[in-house]
Coordinates of C-alpha atoms and ligand atoms in Angstrom, one line a residue:
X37 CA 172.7 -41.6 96.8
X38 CA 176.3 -41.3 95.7
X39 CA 176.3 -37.2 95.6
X40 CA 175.0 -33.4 95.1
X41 CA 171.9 -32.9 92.6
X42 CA 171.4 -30.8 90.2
X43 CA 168.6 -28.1 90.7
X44 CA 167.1 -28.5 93.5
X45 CA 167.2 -29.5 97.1
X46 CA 165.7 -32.4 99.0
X47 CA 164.0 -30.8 102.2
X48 CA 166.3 -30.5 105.4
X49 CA 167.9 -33.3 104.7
X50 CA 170.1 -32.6 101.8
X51 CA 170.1 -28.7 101.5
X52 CA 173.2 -27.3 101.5
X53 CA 174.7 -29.6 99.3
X54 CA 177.0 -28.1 96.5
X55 CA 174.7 -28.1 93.1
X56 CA 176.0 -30.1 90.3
X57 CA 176.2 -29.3 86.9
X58 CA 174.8 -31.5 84.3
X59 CA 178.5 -31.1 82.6
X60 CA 180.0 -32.1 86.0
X61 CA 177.2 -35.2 86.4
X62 CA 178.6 -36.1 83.1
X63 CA 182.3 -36.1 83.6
X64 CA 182.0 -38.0 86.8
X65 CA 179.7 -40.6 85.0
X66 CA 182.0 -40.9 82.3
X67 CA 185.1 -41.4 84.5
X68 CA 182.5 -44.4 86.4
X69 CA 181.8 -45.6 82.8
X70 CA 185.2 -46.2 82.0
X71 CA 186.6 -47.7 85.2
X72 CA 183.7 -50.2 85.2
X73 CA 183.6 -50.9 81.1
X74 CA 187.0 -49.8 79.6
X75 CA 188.3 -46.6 78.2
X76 CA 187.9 -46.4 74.6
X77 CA 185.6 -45.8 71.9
X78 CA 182.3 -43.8 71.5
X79 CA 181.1 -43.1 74.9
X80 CA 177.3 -41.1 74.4
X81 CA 175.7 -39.6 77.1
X82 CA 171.9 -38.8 77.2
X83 CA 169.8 -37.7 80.1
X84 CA 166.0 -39.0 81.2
X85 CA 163.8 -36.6 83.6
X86 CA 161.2 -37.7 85.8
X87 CA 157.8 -36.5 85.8
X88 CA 155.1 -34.9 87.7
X89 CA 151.3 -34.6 87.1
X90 CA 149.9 -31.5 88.5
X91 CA 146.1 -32.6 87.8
X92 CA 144.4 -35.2 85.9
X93 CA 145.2 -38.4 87.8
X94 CA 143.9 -41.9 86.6
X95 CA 142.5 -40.3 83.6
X96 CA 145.0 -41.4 80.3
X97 CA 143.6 -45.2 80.6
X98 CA 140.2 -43.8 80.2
X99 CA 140.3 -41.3 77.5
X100 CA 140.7 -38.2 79.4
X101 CA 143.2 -35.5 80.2
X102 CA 146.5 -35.1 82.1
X103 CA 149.0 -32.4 82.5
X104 CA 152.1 -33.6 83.7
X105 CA 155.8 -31.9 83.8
X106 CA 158.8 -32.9 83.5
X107 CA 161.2 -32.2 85.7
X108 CA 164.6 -31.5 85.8
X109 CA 166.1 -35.2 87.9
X110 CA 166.1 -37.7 85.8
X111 CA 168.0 -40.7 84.8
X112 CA 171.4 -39.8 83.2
X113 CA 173.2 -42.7 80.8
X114 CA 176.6 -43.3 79.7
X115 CA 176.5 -46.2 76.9
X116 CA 178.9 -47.5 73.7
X117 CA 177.7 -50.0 71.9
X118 CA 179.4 -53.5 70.9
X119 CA 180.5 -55.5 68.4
X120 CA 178.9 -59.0 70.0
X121 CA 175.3 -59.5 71.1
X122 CA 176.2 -59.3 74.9
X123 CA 174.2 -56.2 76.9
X124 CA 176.2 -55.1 80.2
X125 CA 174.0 -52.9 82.6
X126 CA 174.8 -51.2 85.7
X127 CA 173.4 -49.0 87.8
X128 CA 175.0 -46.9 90.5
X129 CA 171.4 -47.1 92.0
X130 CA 171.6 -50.4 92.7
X131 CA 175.7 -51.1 93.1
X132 CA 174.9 -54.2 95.3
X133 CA 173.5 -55.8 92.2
X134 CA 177.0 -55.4 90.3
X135 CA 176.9 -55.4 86.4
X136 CA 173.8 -57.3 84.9
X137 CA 174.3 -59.0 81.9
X138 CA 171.5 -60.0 79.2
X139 CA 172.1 -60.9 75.0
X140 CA 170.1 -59.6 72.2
X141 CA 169.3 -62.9 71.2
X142 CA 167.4 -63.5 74.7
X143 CA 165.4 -60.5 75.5
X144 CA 162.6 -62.2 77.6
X145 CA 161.8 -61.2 81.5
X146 CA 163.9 -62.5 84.2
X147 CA 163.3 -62.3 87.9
X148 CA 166.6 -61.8 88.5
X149 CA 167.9 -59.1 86.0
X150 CA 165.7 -56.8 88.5
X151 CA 165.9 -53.1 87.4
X152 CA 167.5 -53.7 84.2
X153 CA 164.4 -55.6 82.7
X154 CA 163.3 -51.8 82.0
X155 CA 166.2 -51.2 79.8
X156 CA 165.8 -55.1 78.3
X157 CA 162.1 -54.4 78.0
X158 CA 163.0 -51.3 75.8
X159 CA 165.6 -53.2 74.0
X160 CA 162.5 -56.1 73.3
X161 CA 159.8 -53.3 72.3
X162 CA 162.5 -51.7 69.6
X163 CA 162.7 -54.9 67.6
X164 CA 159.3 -55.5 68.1
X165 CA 158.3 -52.3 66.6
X166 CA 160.6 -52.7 63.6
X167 CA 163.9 -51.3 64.5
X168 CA 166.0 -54.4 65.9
X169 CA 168.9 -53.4 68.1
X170 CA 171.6 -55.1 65.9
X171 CA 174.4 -55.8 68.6
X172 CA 175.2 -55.4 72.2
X173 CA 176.0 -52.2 74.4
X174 CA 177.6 -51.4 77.7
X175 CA 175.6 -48.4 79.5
X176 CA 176.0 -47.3 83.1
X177 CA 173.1 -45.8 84.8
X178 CA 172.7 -43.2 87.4
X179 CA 169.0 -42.0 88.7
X180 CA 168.2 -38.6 91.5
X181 CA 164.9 -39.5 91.5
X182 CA 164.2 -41.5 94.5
X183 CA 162.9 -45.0 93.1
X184 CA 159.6 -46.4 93.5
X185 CA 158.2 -42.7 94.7
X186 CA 155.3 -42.4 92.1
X187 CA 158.1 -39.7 89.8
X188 CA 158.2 -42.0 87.3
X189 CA 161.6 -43.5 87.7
X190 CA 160.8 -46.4 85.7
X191 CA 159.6 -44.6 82.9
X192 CA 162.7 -42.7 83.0
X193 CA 165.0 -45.1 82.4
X194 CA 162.5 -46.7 78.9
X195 CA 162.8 -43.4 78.0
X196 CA 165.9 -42.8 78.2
X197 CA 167.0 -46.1 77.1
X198 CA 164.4 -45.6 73.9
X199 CA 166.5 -42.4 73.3
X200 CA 169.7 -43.7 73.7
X201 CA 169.4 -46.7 71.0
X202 CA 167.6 -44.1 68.5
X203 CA 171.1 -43.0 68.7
X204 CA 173.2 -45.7 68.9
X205 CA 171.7 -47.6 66.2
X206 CA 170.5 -44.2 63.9
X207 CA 166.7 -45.2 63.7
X208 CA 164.2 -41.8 62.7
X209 CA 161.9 -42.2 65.5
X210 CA 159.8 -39.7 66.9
X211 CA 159.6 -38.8 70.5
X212 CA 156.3 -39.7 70.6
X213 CA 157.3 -43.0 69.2
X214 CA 159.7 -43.2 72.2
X215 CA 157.0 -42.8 74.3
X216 CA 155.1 -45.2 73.3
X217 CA 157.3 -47.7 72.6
X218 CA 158.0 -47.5 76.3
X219 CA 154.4 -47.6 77.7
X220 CA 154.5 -50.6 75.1
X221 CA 157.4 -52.2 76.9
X222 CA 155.6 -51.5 80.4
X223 CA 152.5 -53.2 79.5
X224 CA 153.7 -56.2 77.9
X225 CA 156.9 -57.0 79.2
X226 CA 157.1 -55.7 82.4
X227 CA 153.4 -56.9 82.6
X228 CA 152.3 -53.2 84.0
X229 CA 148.8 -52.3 82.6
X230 CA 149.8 -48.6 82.8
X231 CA 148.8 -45.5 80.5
X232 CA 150.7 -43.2 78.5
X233 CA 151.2 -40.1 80.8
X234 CA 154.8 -40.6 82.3
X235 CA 156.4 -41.9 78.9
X236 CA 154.5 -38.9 77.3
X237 CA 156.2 -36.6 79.8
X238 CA 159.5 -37.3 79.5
X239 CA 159.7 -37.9 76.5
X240 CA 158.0 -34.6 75.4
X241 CA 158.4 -32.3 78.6
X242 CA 159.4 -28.7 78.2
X243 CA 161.2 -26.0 80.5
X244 CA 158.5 -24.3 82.5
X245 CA 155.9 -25.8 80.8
X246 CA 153.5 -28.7 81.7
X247 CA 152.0 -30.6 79.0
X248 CA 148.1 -30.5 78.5
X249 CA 147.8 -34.2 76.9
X250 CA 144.5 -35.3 75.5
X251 CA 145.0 -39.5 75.7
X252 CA 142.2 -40.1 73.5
X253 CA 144.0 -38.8 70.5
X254 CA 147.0 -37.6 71.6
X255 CA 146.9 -33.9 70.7
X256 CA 148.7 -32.1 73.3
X257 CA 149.3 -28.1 74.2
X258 CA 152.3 -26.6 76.2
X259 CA 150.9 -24.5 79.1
X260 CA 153.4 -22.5 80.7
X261 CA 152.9 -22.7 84.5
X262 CA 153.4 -19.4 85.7
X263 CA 153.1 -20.0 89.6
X264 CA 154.5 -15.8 90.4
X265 CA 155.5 -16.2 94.0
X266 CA 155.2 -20.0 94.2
X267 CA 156.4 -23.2 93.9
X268 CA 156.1 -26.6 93.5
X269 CA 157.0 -28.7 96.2
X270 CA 156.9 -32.5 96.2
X271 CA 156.8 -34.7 99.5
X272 CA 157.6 -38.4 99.2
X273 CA 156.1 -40.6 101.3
X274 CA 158.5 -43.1 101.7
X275 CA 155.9 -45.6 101.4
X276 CA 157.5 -48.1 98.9
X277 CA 155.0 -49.3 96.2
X278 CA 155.5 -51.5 92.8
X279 CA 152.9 -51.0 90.3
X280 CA 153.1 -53.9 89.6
X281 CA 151.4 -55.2 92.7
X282 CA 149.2 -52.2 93.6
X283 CA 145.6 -52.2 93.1
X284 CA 146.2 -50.1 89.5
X285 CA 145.2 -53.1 87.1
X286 CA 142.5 -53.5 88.8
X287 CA 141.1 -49.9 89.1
X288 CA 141.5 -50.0 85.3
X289 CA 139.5 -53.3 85.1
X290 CA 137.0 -51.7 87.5
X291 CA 136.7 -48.6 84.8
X292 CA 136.5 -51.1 81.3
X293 CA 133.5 -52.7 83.0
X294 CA 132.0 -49.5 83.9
X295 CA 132.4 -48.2 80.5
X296 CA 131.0 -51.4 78.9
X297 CA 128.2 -51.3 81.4
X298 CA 127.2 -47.5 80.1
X299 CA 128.0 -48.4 76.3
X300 CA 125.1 -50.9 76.7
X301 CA 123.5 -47.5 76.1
X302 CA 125.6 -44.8 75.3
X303 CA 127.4 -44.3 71.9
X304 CA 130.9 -43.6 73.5
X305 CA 134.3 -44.9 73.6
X306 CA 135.5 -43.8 76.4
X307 CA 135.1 -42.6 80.3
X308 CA 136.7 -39.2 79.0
X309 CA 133.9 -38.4 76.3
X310 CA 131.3 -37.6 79.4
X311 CA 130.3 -34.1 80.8
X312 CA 129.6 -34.6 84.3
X313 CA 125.5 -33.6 83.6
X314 CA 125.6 -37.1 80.8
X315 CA 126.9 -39.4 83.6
X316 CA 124.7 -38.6 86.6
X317 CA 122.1 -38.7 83.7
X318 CA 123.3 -42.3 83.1
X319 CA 125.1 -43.4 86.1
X320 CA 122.4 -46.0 86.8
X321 CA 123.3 -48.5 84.1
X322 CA 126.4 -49.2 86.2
X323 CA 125.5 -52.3 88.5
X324 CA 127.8 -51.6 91.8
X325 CA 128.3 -49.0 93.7
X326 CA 132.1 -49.4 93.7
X327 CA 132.4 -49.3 89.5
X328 CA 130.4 -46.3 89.7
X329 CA 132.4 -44.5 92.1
X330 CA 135.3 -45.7 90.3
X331 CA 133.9 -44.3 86.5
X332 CA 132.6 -41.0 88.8
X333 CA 136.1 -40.2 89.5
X334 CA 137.8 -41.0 86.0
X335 CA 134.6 -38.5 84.5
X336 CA 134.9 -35.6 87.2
X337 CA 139.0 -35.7 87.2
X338 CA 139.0 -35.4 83.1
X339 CA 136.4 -32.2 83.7
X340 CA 138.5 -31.0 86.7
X341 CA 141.8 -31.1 84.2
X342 CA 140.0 -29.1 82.0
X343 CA 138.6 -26.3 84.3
X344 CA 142.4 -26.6 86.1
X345 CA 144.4 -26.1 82.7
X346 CA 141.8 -22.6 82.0
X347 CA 142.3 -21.4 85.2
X348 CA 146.5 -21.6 84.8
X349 CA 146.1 -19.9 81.4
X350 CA 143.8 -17.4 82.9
X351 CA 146.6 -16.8 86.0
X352 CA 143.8 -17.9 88.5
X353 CA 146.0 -20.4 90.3
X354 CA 144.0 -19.9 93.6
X355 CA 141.3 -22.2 91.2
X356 CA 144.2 -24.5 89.9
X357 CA 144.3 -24.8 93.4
X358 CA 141.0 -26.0 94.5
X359 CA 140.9 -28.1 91.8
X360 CA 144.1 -29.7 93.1
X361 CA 142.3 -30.0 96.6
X362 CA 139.2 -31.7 94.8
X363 CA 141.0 -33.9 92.8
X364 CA 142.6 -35.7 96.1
X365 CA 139.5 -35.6 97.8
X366 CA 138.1 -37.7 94.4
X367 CA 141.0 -40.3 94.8
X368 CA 140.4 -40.5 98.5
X369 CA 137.0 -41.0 98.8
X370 CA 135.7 -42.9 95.2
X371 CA 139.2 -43.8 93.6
X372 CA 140.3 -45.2 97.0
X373 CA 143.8 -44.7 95.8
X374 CA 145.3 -42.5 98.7
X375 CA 146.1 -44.7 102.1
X376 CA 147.3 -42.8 105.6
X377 CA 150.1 -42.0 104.3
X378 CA 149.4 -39.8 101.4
X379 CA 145.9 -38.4 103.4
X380 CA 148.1 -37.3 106.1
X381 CA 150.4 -35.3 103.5
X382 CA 148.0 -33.7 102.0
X383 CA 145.6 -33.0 105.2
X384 CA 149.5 -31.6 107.2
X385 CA 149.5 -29.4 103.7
X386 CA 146.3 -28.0 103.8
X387 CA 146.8 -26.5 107.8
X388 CA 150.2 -24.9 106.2
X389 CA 149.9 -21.0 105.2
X390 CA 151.0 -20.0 101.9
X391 CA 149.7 -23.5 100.6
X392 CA 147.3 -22.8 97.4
X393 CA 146.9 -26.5 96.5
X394 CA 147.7 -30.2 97.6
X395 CA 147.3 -34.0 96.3
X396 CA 148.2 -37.3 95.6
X397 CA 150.5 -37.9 92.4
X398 CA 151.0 -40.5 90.2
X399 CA 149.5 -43.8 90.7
X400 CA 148.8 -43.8 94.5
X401 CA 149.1 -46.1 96.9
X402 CA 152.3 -44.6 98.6
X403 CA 154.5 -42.9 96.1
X404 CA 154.4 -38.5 96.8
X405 CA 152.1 -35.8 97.2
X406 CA 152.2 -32.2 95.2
X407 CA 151.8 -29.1 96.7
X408 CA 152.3 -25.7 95.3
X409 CA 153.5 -22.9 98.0
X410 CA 154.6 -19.7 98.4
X411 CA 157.9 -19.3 98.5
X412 CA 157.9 -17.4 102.2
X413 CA 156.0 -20.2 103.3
X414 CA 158.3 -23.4 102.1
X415 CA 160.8 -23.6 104.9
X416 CA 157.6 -23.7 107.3
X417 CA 155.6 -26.1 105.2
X418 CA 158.7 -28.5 105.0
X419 CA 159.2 -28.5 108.8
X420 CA 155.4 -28.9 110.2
X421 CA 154.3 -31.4 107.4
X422 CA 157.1 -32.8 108.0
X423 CA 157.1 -33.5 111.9
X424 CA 152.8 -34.1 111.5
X425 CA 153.8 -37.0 109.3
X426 CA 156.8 -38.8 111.2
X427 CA 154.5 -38.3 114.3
X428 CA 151.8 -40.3 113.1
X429 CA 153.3 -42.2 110.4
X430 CA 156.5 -43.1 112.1
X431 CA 159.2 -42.5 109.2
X432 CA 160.1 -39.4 107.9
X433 CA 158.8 -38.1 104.4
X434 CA 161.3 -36.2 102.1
X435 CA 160.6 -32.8 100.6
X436 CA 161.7 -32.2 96.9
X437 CA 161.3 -28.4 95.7
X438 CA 161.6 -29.1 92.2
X439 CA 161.7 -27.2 88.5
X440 CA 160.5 -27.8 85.5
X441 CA 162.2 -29.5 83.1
X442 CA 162.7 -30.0 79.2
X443 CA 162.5 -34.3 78.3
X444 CA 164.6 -36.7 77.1
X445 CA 167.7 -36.7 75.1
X446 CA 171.4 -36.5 74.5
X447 CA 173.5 -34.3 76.5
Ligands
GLA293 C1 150.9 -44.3 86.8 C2 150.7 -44.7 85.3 C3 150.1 -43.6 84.5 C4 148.9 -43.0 85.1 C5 149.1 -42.7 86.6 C6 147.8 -42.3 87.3 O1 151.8 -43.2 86.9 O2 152.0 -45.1 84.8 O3 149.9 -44.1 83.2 O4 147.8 -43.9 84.9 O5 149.6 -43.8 87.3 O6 147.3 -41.1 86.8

């Protein structure tokens, strides 16, 4: 990572470090910008968080509720746009790769473009969508979220690329547009089945405030989180993981034939429309044993985010807390998204005092746990979880106390 982040503090290993400014991120960029792309002209800036779901995991592809965060690392972007049809990306991420270069005229998927078929993919979806990107850009990248940890670092950058050509090229589109176009761009060009949730986030996050998104209509309410003497510590696992080979298509395959299977006799459209009472009630018109685990979860989690999102609002966060605990136990045990790594995080948390809740984020399979602890407690939580796992995992995890944020846009 090239230097100090802004906000926050990863673990022992990087504490200490001087913060930095997002004015300060910005001039630096800049000055990278111009020695890699040339000087003149109209240089814009714009800045992409990451995200992080405090409850309602593997729920937005079946209807039900999440309530993710923003935070505030992110994806920051210095672009000017170009008279010819060329597209020059780099990423300070990913300096070994050098600048990658693609044409508006050819916006397909290429092996070897790598990271910047997320920006490409975004360029693709605007012109799909109705607003063609007219001519070329330059745009240097620069990412604090540690890539490929399950905070949403690819979202980030459709985002944030979605945001910076709404810009560039003066289209009215709404955030929410943004979003979508993104989760758009993930599912058909980067071939990534996923839901809404993390474009949703970003796009639409709010300073202190996690986002309460139903993903059946997409209504959504701002819940402040409140946390009092607490806070919200994330531990990567360092277990890398793609998406795009990870079991999550075919969890959400598992759940579309579970749904079909209860439609044969339900009038509903979705796993999200259940109470827990209707499916035990109807849980039986699911053939195996593994769909209705699968459709168990995706019904209980939804119910769970409900109960969780009361509970914050009613400044019970000892319930938000068990609720966390259950919903990792769900993933564990009928998801079967979790894996050593991620169980062994959580279970390290849960010995920890001062630790009110704990689980899985994001997709799974490798990727970061969420915990919140009291603030007394978080030297001590970093250190034991921290030697449990590298003593039975082998590899360090990294500790991320993190705020939260306000979404995407120009800064
Ligand atoms: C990934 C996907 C989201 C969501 C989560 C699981 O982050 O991109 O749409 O399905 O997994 O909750």
């Amino acid at each position: 990572m090239l230097f100090g982040i802004n906000n926050y503090y990863i673990g022992k290993v990087r504490e200490g470090m001087a913060a930095v400014t997002t004015a300060e991120m910005k001039e630096k960029l800049t000055a990278d910008f111009k020695e890699k792309f040339g000087g003149d002209g109209d240089i814009r800036s714009y800045f992409a968080p990451g995200r992080v779901n405090l409850i309602g995991e593997h729920t937005d592809y079946n209807g039900g509720h999440v309530f993710p965060c923003a935070l505030t690392i992110g994806t920051y972007f210095i672009a000017r746009k170009r008279e010819d049809d060329i597209i020059r990306l780099y990423s300070e991420n990913f300096e070994g790769l050098g600048i990658i270069e693609g044409s508006i005229k050819d916006l397909t998927w290429k092996k070897e473009a790598d990271w910047a078929n997320y920006p490409i993919g975004m360029t693709w979806a605007f012109g799909e969508k109705g607003y063609p990107v007219t001519s070329g850009y330059d745009v240097l990248l620069y990412g604090n979220i540690p890539n490929g940890s399950g905070l949403s670092s690819s979202a980030s950058v459709e985002v944030g690329t979605g945001v910076m050509l709404k810009d560039m090229f003066g289209y009215d589109i709404s955030m929410i547009d943004i979003a979508l176009f993104g989760q758009y761009s993930e599912n058909n060009f980067n071939k990534v089945n996923c839901g809404i949730m993390d474009q949703f986030a970003i796009a639409m996050g709010s300073k202190d405030k996690a986002i309460f998104l139903d993903t059946s209509d997409l209504s959504y309410e701002y819940a402040p989180v409140v946390l009092a003497d607490s806070k919200i510590v994330i531990a990567c696992s360092n277990k890398k993981r793609g998406l795009g080979d990870s079991k999550y298509n075919e969890r959400r395959s598992e759940c579309e034939q579970a749904l079909a299977e209860l439609q044969k006799c339900l009038n509903i459209r979705s796993l999200g429309e259940l109470t827990e009472e209707e499916f035990e009630a109807n849980k039986g018109l699911i053939a195996s044993d593994v769909r209705r685990r699968r459709a168990k979860h995706a019904v209980y989690e939804n119910q769970r985010t409900i109960k969780a999102v009361k509970a914050l609002r009613d400044g019970d966060i000892e319930a938000f807390g068990k609720l966390m605990i259950a919903s990792h136990d769900s993933l564990r045990d009928d998801y079967e998204v979790t894996g050593i790594e991620l169980d062994t995080l959580v279970a390290s948390a849960l010995k920890q005092p001062g630790v009110i809740g704990s689980r899985m984020t994001g997709a799974g399979f490798g990727g970061c746990t969420v915990s919140i602890v009291k603030n007394d407690a978080i030297d001590g939580f970093i250190e034991n979880v921290g030697r449990e796992y590298a003593a039975a995992i082998g590899y360090a995890a990294d500790f991320y106390v993190v705020e939260i944020g306000d979404g995407a846009g120009k800064i």
